[in-house]
Amino acid sequence: MDRDSRSHDTAFGRSTIVFALVTLLYVLVAHALAYLTHEYAHTVTAWSLGWMARPFDVDYGAATVSNIIFLGDVSDNVSYDPIFASGHGPSAAMIALAGPFLGNGISYFLIYAVTGAAWVRSRRYVLMFLYWLALMCAANIWSYVPIRALTTHADIALAAKGFGISTWLLFPFVMAISAFVTWHFLTRMVARACEPIVAGSLPNLVLFVAFTAFWYFSFFGGDPTSGSYGPISQILSITSRYLLFPLCAAWLGSRYVARFISPR
């Protein structure tokens, strides 16, 4: 059946609840995988450069409910002070940048390439999981650039220190990468995955849009709203959570929901 003749389901029912629960499960698992990939990219890079004894020596933190679900206390366990003290700033910069741009950036484009395969696109739940994994990788970059780039600590500040430059000077270069990944995700990845995932259901589409906008711009963009990364990061975080999140939902809605319910 071609797309023009496909009927659309607008009813909210049990299948919608199942879709929401499956999506939540996939989101949480994908978040954990992307988070750990980020941290392992730090540690493997540090190990390969001779600054860690073991390649996967991540600090997993306490076994609390919050940490088990969201991994908020997990850290790369890389000791940067000896690296800087020994005059190996560029090595420290490479280790710091490996998390967002190697662990998450390269992973995002690899996942996108895999989703182009016919066997993936014909398997809804495989594509669905890969979509959320791609989002977690892309949004992880967003959480560092721009959100936590212009600050005194975290990955981008460490990279700038390693290169011997200010975060303001490094910012345009890393921002260009982050902006491209965000544009690519919202215009290419979403377009590729949306219709096969929602499977003709309008409530599924609304959930798809809501989950996408929330996780990208609120969950990953909202952490520094407390001010723990300084006033610039706080302003960027507030903007991401309270402006870009609803704008993204509205923009995706204008592209997909309106087209979805229009007469065929």
Short mmCIF file of N, CA and C in Angstrom, two decimals, residues 27-185:
data_model
loop_
_atom_site.label_atom_id
_atom_site.label_comp_id
_atom_site.label_asym_id
_atom_site.label_seq_id
_atom_site.Cartn_x
_atom_site.Cartn_y
_atom_site.Cartn_z
N VAL A 27 14.56 4.71 25.37
CA VAL A 27 15.23 5.97 25.68
C VAL A 27 16.22 5.79 26.83
N LEU A 28 15.80 5.12 27.88
CA LEU A 28 16.66 4.95 29.04
C LEU A 28 17.86 4.07 28.72
N VAL A 29 17.64 2.99 27.98
CA VAL A 29 18.75 2.12 27.60
C VAL A 29 19.70 2.84 26.65
N ALA A 30 19.14 3.56 25.68
CA ALA A 30 19.96 4.30 24.72
C ALA A 30 20.76 5.39 25.43
N HIS A 31 20.13 6.06 26.39
CA HIS A 31 20.85 7.08 27.15
C HIS A 31 22.04 6.48 27.88
N ALA A 32 21.84 5.32 28.52
CA ALA A 32 22.93 4.67 29.24
C ALA A 32 24.07 4.29 28.29
N LEU A 33 23.73 3.75 27.13
CA LEU A 33 24.76 3.34 26.18
C LEU A 33 25.55 4.55 25.66
N ALA A 34 24.83 5.62 25.32
CA ALA A 34 25.52 6.81 24.82
C ALA A 34 26.37 7.46 25.90
N TYR A 35 25.86 7.46 27.12
CA TYR A 35 26.59 8.04 28.25
C TYR A 35 27.88 7.27 28.51
N LEU A 36 27.76 5.93 28.55
CA LEU A 36 28.95 5.11 28.80
C LEU A 36 29.93 5.18 27.63
N THR A 37 29.41 5.26 26.42
CA THR A 37 30.29 5.41 25.26
C THR A 37 31.10 6.69 25.37
N HIS A 38 30.46 7.75 25.83
CA HIS A 38 31.14 9.02 26.06
C HIS A 38 32.28 8.86 27.07
N GLU A 39 31.96 8.24 28.21
CA GLU A 39 32.97 8.09 29.25
C GLU A 39 34.09 7.14 28.83
N TYR A 40 33.72 6.06 28.15
CA TYR A 40 34.74 5.13 27.69
C TYR A 40 35.66 5.76 26.64
N ALA A 41 35.12 6.67 25.85
CA ALA A 41 35.96 7.37 24.87
C ALA A 41 37.04 8.17 25.59
N HIS A 42 36.68 8.78 26.71
CA HIS A 42 37.69 9.47 27.53
C HIS A 42 38.76 8.50 28.03
N THR A 43 38.30 7.42 28.66
CA THR A 43 39.25 6.52 29.30
C THR A 43 40.11 5.76 28.31
N VAL A 44 39.52 5.33 27.20
CA VAL A 44 40.30 4.61 26.19
C VAL A 44 41.35 5.52 25.57
N THR A 45 40.97 6.78 25.33
CA THR A 45 41.94 7.73 24.79
C THR A 45 43.06 7.99 25.80
N ALA A 46 42.69 8.17 27.07
CA ALA A 46 43.70 8.38 28.11
C ALA A 46 44.62 7.16 28.21
N TRP A 47 44.05 5.99 28.17
CA TRP A 47 44.86 4.74 28.23
C TRP A 47 45.79 4.63 27.02
N SER A 48 45.27 4.94 25.82
CA SER A 48 46.08 4.82 24.61
C SER A 48 47.24 5.81 24.59
N LEU A 49 47.08 6.91 25.32
CA LEU A 49 48.14 7.92 25.39
C LEU A 49 49.04 7.70 26.61
N GLY A 50 48.77 6.65 27.38
CA GLY A 50 49.63 6.31 28.50
C GLY A 50 49.28 6.97 29.81
N TRP A 51 48.06 7.52 29.94
CA TRP A 51 47.69 8.24 31.16
C TRP A 51 46.71 7.48 32.04
N MET A 52 46.34 6.28 31.65
CA MET A 52 45.53 5.42 32.50
C MET A 52 46.05 4.00 32.40
N ALA A 53 45.95 3.27 33.50
CA ALA A 53 46.45 1.89 33.51
C ALA A 53 45.50 0.93 32.81
N ARG A 54 44.21 1.23 32.84
CA ARG A 54 43.20 0.36 32.24
C ARG A 54 42.28 1.18 31.35
N PRO A 55 41.87 0.63 30.21
CA PRO A 55 41.10 1.42 29.24
C PRO A 55 39.65 1.70 29.63
N PHE A 56 39.10 0.92 30.55
CA PHE A 56 37.69 1.10 30.91
C PHE A 56 37.53 1.35 32.41
N ASP A 57 38.47 2.07 32.98
CA ASP A 57 38.48 2.31 34.42
C ASP A 57 37.60 3.51 34.78
N VAL A 58 36.31 3.36 34.52
CA VAL A 58 35.35 4.42 34.78
C VAL A 58 34.88 4.35 36.23
N ASP A 59 34.63 5.52 36.83
CA ASP A 59 34.06 5.59 38.17
C ASP A 59 32.54 5.56 38.03
N TYR A 60 31.91 4.47 38.47
CA TYR A 60 30.47 4.29 38.27
C TYR A 60 29.62 4.93 39.37
N GLY A 61 30.22 5.41 40.41
CA GLY A 61 29.46 6.08 41.46
C GLY A 61 28.67 5.12 42.33
N ALA A 62 27.78 5.70 43.13
CA ALA A 62 27.00 4.91 44.10
C ALA A 62 25.83 4.20 43.41
N ALA A 63 25.39 3.11 44.01
CA ALA A 63 24.29 2.32 43.45
C ALA A 63 22.95 2.86 43.92
N THR A 64 22.68 4.14 43.63
CA THR A 64 21.39 4.75 43.96
C THR A 64 20.43 4.56 42.79
N VAL A 65 19.14 4.72 43.07
CA VAL A 65 18.14 4.57 42.00
C VAL A 65 18.40 5.57 40.88
N SER A 66 18.65 6.82 41.25
CA SER A 66 18.89 7.86 40.25
C SER A 66 20.12 7.55 39.41
N ASN A 67 21.18 7.11 40.07
CA ASN A 67 22.42 6.84 39.33
C ASN A 67 22.28 5.61 38.44
N ILE A 68 21.55 4.61 38.90
CA ILE A 68 21.34 3.42 38.09
C ILE A 68 20.54 3.75 36.83
N ILE A 69 19.55 4.63 36.97
CA ILE A 69 18.71 4.96 35.82
C ILE A 69 19.37 5.98 34.90
N PHE A 70 19.93 7.04 35.49
CA PHE A 70 20.43 8.16 34.69
C PHE A 70 21.95 8.28 34.65
N LEU A 71 22.67 7.50 35.48
CA LEU A 71 24.13 7.48 35.48
C LEU A 71 24.75 8.85 35.80
N GLY A 72 24.02 9.63 36.60
CA GLY A 72 24.49 10.98 36.87
C GLY A 72 25.78 11.07 37.66
N ASP A 73 26.11 10.02 38.40
CA ASP A 73 27.33 10.05 39.19
C ASP A 73 28.50 9.35 38.50
N VAL A 74 28.28 8.85 37.31
CA VAL A 74 29.34 8.17 36.56
C VAL A 74 30.29 9.22 35.98
N SER A 75 31.59 9.00 36.13
CA SER A 75 32.58 9.93 35.59
C SER A 75 33.71 9.16 34.94
N ASP A 76 34.50 9.87 34.12
CA ASP A 76 35.55 9.19 33.36
C ASP A 76 36.74 8.75 34.21
N ASN A 77 36.87 9.32 35.41
CA ASN A 77 37.94 8.92 36.32
C ASN A 77 39.35 9.25 35.79
N VAL A 78 39.42 10.16 34.82
CA VAL A 78 40.72 10.58 34.29
C VAL A 78 41.30 11.66 35.20
N SER A 79 42.54 11.50 35.61
CA SER A 79 43.22 12.50 36.43
C SER A 79 43.97 13.45 35.50
N TYR A 80 43.40 14.64 35.29
CA TYR A 80 43.98 15.59 34.34
C TYR A 80 45.15 16.37 34.92
N ASP A 81 45.18 16.54 36.23
CA ASP A 81 46.23 17.38 36.83
C ASP A 81 47.64 16.91 36.49
N PRO A 82 47.96 15.61 36.61
CA PRO A 82 49.32 15.18 36.24
C PRO A 82 49.63 15.40 34.76
N ILE A 83 48.62 15.32 33.92
CA ILE A 83 48.83 15.53 32.48
C ILE A 83 49.23 16.98 32.22
N PHE A 84 48.49 17.90 32.84
CA PHE A 84 48.83 19.32 32.68
C PHE A 84 50.17 19.63 33.34
N ALA A 85 50.40 19.08 34.51
CA ALA A 85 51.63 19.37 35.25
C ALA A 85 52.88 18.91 34.50
N SER A 86 52.73 17.86 33.72
CA SER A 86 53.88 17.34 32.98
C SER A 86 54.07 18.03 31.63
N GLY A 87 53.23 19.02 31.34
CA GLY A 87 53.37 19.77 30.09
C GLY A 87 52.75 19.11 28.88
N HIS A 88 51.85 18.17 29.09
CA HIS A 88 51.21 17.47 27.97
C HIS A 88 49.77 17.96 27.78
N GLY A 89 49.64 19.27 27.67
CA GLY A 89 48.32 19.86 27.49
C GLY A 89 47.55 19.33 26.30
N PRO A 90 48.19 19.21 25.10
CA PRO A 90 47.45 18.67 23.95
C PRO A 90 46.89 17.27 24.18
N SER A 91 47.61 16.45 24.95
CA SER A 91 47.08 15.12 25.28
C SER A 91 45.82 15.24 26.12
N ALA A 92 45.84 16.15 27.09
CA ALA A 92 44.66 16.39 27.92
C ALA A 92 43.49 16.87 27.07
N ALA A 93 43.79 17.74 26.10
CA ALA A 93 42.73 18.25 25.22
C ALA A 93 42.13 17.12 24.39
N MET A 94 42.97 16.23 23.87
CA MET A 94 42.48 15.11 23.08
C MET A 94 41.60 14.19 23.92
N ILE A 95 42.00 13.96 25.16
CA ILE A 95 41.21 13.11 26.05
C ILE A 95 39.86 13.77 26.34
N ALA A 96 39.89 15.06 26.62
CA ALA A 96 38.65 15.78 26.94
C ALA A 96 37.68 15.81 25.76
N LEU A 97 38.20 16.04 24.56
CA LEU A 97 37.34 16.13 23.39
C LEU A 97 36.88 14.77 22.89
N ALA A 98 37.57 13.71 23.29
CA ALA A 98 37.21 12.38 22.82
C ALA A 98 35.80 11.99 23.24
N GLY A 99 35.37 12.42 24.42
CA GLY A 99 34.04 12.05 24.90
C GLY A 99 32.93 12.53 23.98
N PRO A 100 32.78 13.85 23.83
CA PRO A 100 31.67 14.33 23.00
C PRO A 100 31.86 14.10 21.50
N PHE A 101 33.08 14.23 21.00
CA PHE A 101 33.24 14.23 19.54
C PHE A 101 33.66 12.88 18.95
N LEU A 102 34.31 12.04 19.74
CA LEU A 102 34.64 10.70 19.27
C LEU A 102 33.60 9.70 19.76
N GLY A 103 33.41 9.67 21.06
CA GLY A 103 32.45 8.73 21.62
C GLY A 103 31.04 8.96 21.16
N ASN A 104 30.60 10.23 21.08
CA ASN A 104 29.24 10.53 20.67
C ASN A 104 29.12 11.00 19.23
N GLY A 105 30.03 11.85 18.77
CA GLY A 105 29.92 12.39 17.42
C GLY A 105 30.10 11.34 16.35
N ILE A 106 31.19 10.59 16.41
CA ILE A 106 31.43 9.54 15.43
C ILE A 106 30.35 8.48 15.52
N SER A 107 29.95 8.15 16.75
CA SER A 107 28.90 7.15 16.94
C SER A 107 27.61 7.58 16.27
N TYR A 108 27.26 8.86 16.38
CA TYR A 108 26.02 9.35 15.77
C TYR A 108 26.01 9.09 14.27
N PHE A 109 27.07 9.44 13.59
CA PHE A 109 27.09 9.28 12.14
C PHE A 109 27.17 7.81 11.72
N LEU A 110 27.79 6.98 12.53
CA LEU A 110 27.79 5.54 12.25
C LEU A 110 26.38 4.97 12.39
N ILE A 111 25.67 5.39 13.43
CA ILE A 111 24.30 4.94 13.63
C ILE A 111 23.42 5.41 12.48
N TYR A 112 23.58 6.66 12.08
CA TYR A 112 22.79 7.18 10.96
C TYR A 112 23.03 6.36 9.70
N ALA A 113 24.28 6.00 9.45
CA ALA A 113 24.59 5.20 8.27
C ALA A 113 23.91 3.84 8.33
N VAL A 114 23.90 3.24 9.50
CA VAL A 114 23.28 1.91 9.67
C VAL A 114 21.77 2.00 9.43
N THR A 115 21.14 3.08 9.87
CA THR A 115 19.68 3.21 9.70
C THR A 115 19.28 3.36 8.24
N GLY A 116 20.24 3.59 7.36
CA GLY A 116 19.93 3.67 5.94
C GLY A 116 19.80 2.31 5.28
N ALA A 117 20.21 1.25 5.98
CA ALA A 117 20.13 -0.10 5.43
C ALA A 117 18.68 -0.56 5.36
N ALA A 118 18.33 -1.25 4.28
CA ALA A 118 16.95 -1.70 4.07
C ALA A 118 16.48 -2.64 5.17
N TRP A 119 17.38 -3.51 5.64
CA TRP A 119 16.98 -4.47 6.67
C TRP A 119 16.66 -3.79 8.00
N VAL A 120 17.29 -2.63 8.25
CA VAL A 120 16.97 -1.87 9.46
C VAL A 120 15.65 -1.14 9.29
N ARG A 121 15.45 -0.51 8.17
CA ARG A 121 14.24 0.27 7.94
C ARG A 121 13.00 -0.61 7.90
N SER A 122 13.18 -1.88 7.57
CA SER A 122 12.03 -2.79 7.51
C SER A 122 11.72 -3.42 8.87
N ARG A 123 12.56 -3.14 9.86
CA ARG A 123 12.35 -3.66 11.22
C ARG A 123 12.11 -2.48 12.16
N ARG A 124 10.85 -2.23 12.42
CA ARG A 124 10.45 -1.02 13.13
C ARG A 124 11.15 -0.84 14.45
N TYR A 125 11.21 -1.88 15.27
CA TYR A 125 11.74 -1.73 16.61
C TYR A 125 13.27 -1.62 16.63
N VAL A 126 13.91 -2.18 15.63
CA VAL A 126 15.36 -1.98 15.50
C VAL A 126 15.64 -0.53 15.13
N LEU A 127 14.91 -0.03 14.14
CA LEU A 127 15.06 1.37 13.74
C LEU A 127 14.73 2.30 14.90
N MET A 128 13.70 1.96 15.65
CA MET A 128 13.26 2.78 16.77
C MET A 128 14.36 2.90 17.82
N PHE A 129 14.98 1.78 18.16
CA PHE A 129 16.06 1.85 19.15
C PHE A 129 17.25 2.63 18.63
N LEU A 130 17.62 2.41 17.38
CA LEU A 130 18.76 3.13 16.81
C LEU A 130 18.48 4.63 16.72
N TYR A 131 17.22 4.99 16.47
CA TYR A 131 16.87 6.42 16.45
C TYR A 131 17.15 7.06 17.80
N TRP A 132 16.70 6.42 18.87
CA TRP A 132 16.91 7.00 20.19
C TRP A 132 18.37 6.99 20.60
N LEU A 133 19.10 5.97 20.16
CA LEU A 133 20.53 5.96 20.43
C LEU A 133 21.23 7.10 19.69
N ALA A 134 20.81 7.35 18.46
CA ALA A 134 21.36 8.46 17.70
C ALA A 134 21.06 9.79 18.37
N LEU A 135 19.83 9.93 18.87
CA LEU A 135 19.48 11.17 19.58
C LEU A 135 20.36 11.37 20.81
N MET A 136 20.56 10.31 21.58
CA MET A 136 21.37 10.43 22.79
C MET A 136 22.81 10.85 22.47
N CYS A 137 23.33 10.34 21.38
CA CYS A 137 24.69 10.72 20.98
C CYS A 137 24.73 12.18 20.54
N ALA A 138 23.80 12.58 19.70
CA ALA A 138 23.77 13.95 19.21
C ALA A 138 23.50 14.95 20.33
N ALA A 139 22.53 14.63 21.18
CA ALA A 139 22.17 15.55 22.27
C ALA A 139 23.26 15.63 23.33
N ASN A 140 24.04 14.56 23.48
CA ASN A 140 25.17 14.61 24.40
C ASN A 140 26.16 15.68 23.98
N ILE A 141 26.37 15.80 22.67
CA ILE A 141 27.24 16.87 22.17
C ILE A 141 26.63 18.23 22.52
N TRP A 142 25.32 18.37 22.30
CA TRP A 142 24.63 19.62 22.61
C TRP A 142 24.80 20.00 24.08
N SER A 143 24.81 19.00 24.96
CA SER A 143 24.91 19.28 26.39
C SER A 143 26.27 19.88 26.75
N TYR A 144 27.27 19.68 25.89
CA TYR A 144 28.59 20.28 26.11
C TYR A 144 28.79 21.54 25.28
N VAL A 145 28.33 21.51 24.05
CA VAL A 145 28.46 22.67 23.16
C VAL A 145 27.11 22.92 22.52
N PRO A 146 26.47 24.04 22.83
CA PRO A 146 27.02 25.20 23.52
C PRO A 146 26.83 25.22 25.04
N ILE A 147 26.03 24.32 25.59
CA ILE A 147 25.53 24.48 26.95
C ILE A 147 26.65 24.63 27.99
N ARG A 148 27.66 23.75 27.94
CA ARG A 148 28.72 23.78 28.95
C ARG A 148 30.09 24.04 28.33
N ALA A 149 30.11 24.90 27.33
CA ALA A 149 31.38 25.20 26.67
C ALA A 149 32.07 26.43 27.27
N LEU A 150 31.30 27.47 27.54
CA LEU A 150 31.87 28.72 28.05
C LEU A 150 31.83 28.72 29.57
N THR A 151 32.66 27.89 30.15
CA THR A 151 32.70 27.72 31.60
C THR A 151 34.13 27.43 32.03
N THR A 152 34.32 27.21 33.32
CA THR A 152 35.68 27.00 33.83
C THR A 152 36.03 25.54 34.04
N HIS A 153 35.06 24.63 33.85
CA HIS A 153 35.34 23.21 34.03
C HIS A 153 34.52 22.39 33.03
N ALA A 154 34.69 21.10 33.06
CA ALA A 154 34.08 20.15 32.12
C ALA A 154 34.94 20.05 30.86
N ASP A 155 34.49 19.23 29.92
CA ASP A 155 35.33 18.80 28.80
C ASP A 155 35.88 19.93 27.94
N ILE A 156 35.03 20.88 27.57
CA ILE A 156 35.48 21.93 26.65
C ILE A 156 36.47 22.87 27.34
N ALA A 157 36.24 23.17 28.60
CA ALA A 157 37.20 24.00 29.35
C ALA A 157 38.55 23.28 29.47
N LEU A 158 38.51 21.97 29.72
CA LEU A 158 39.75 21.20 29.79
C LEU A 158 40.48 21.19 28.46
N ALA A 159 39.74 21.07 27.36
CA ALA A 159 40.34 21.08 26.04
C ALA A 159 40.99 22.43 25.75
N ALA A 160 40.30 23.50 26.08
CA ALA A 160 40.85 24.84 25.86
C ALA A 160 42.12 25.04 26.67
N LYS A 161 42.11 24.60 27.91
CA LYS A 161 43.30 24.69 28.75
C LYS A 161 44.44 23.88 28.15
N GLY A 162 44.11 22.71 27.64
CA GLY A 162 45.14 21.86 27.04
C GLY A 162 45.78 22.48 25.81
N PHE A 163 44.98 23.19 25.03
CA PHE A 163 45.50 23.86 23.84
C PHE A 163 46.13 25.22 24.15
N GLY A 164 45.98 25.66 25.40
CA GLY A 164 46.53 26.94 25.79
C GLY A 164 45.77 28.13 25.26
N ILE A 165 44.45 27.97 25.07
CA ILE A 165 43.62 29.05 24.54
C ILE A 165 42.40 29.22 25.46
N SER A 166 41.64 30.27 25.23
CA SER A 166 40.44 30.49 26.03
C SER A 166 39.29 29.67 25.45
N THR A 167 38.29 29.44 26.28
CA THR A 167 37.11 28.73 25.79
C THR A 167 36.39 29.55 24.72
N TRP A 168 36.51 30.87 24.79
CA TRP A 168 35.89 31.74 23.77
C TRP A 168 36.52 31.52 22.41
N LEU A 169 37.82 31.29 22.38
CA LEU A 169 38.50 31.06 21.11
C LEU A 169 38.18 29.67 20.56
N LEU A 170 38.07 28.70 21.42
CA LEU A 170 37.74 27.34 20.98
C LEU A 170 36.28 27.21 20.59
N PHE A 171 35.43 28.00 21.20
CA PHE A 171 33.99 27.86 21.05
C PHE A 171 33.50 27.84 19.59
N PRO A 172 33.91 28.76 18.72
CA PRO A 172 33.37 28.74 17.35
C PRO A 172 33.64 27.43 16.61
N PHE A 173 34.77 26.81 16.87
CA PHE A 173 35.12 25.58 16.17
C PHE A 173 34.27 24.41 16.64
N VAL A 174 34.14 24.26 17.96
CA VAL A 174 33.33 23.15 18.46
C VAL A 174 31.84 23.41 18.26
N MET A 175 31.45 24.70 18.27
CA MET A 175 30.05 25.03 18.04
C MET A 175 29.63 24.70 16.62
N ALA A 176 30.53 24.87 15.67
CA ALA A 176 30.22 24.55 14.28
C ALA A 176 29.90 23.06 14.14
N ILE A 177 30.65 22.24 14.86
CA ILE A 177 30.40 20.80 14.81
C ILE A 177 29.07 20.47 15.47
N SER A 178 28.84 21.03 16.65
CA SER A 178 27.60 20.76 17.37
C SER A 178 26.38 21.23 16.58
N ALA A 179 26.46 22.40 15.99
CA ALA A 179 25.34 22.93 15.21
C ALA A 179 25.05 22.04 14.01
N PHE A 180 26.11 21.56 13.36
CA PHE A 180 25.91 20.67 12.21
C PHE A 180 25.24 19.37 12.63
N VAL A 181 25.69 18.80 13.74
CA VAL A 181 25.10 17.54 14.23
C VAL A 181 23.63 17.76 14.57
N THR A 182 23.31 18.86 15.23
CA THR A 182 21.93 19.16 15.58
C THR A 182 21.07 19.33 14.34
N TRP A 183 21.58 20.10 13.37
CA TRP A 183 20.85 20.28 12.10
C TRP A 183 20.65 18.95 11.40
N HIS A 184 21.70 18.15 11.35
CA HIS A 184 21.62 16.87 10.66
C HIS A 184 20.60 15.96 11.35
N PHE A 185 20.62 15.92 12.67
CA PHE A 185 19.68 15.07 13.38
C PHE A 185 18.24 15.50 13.12
#
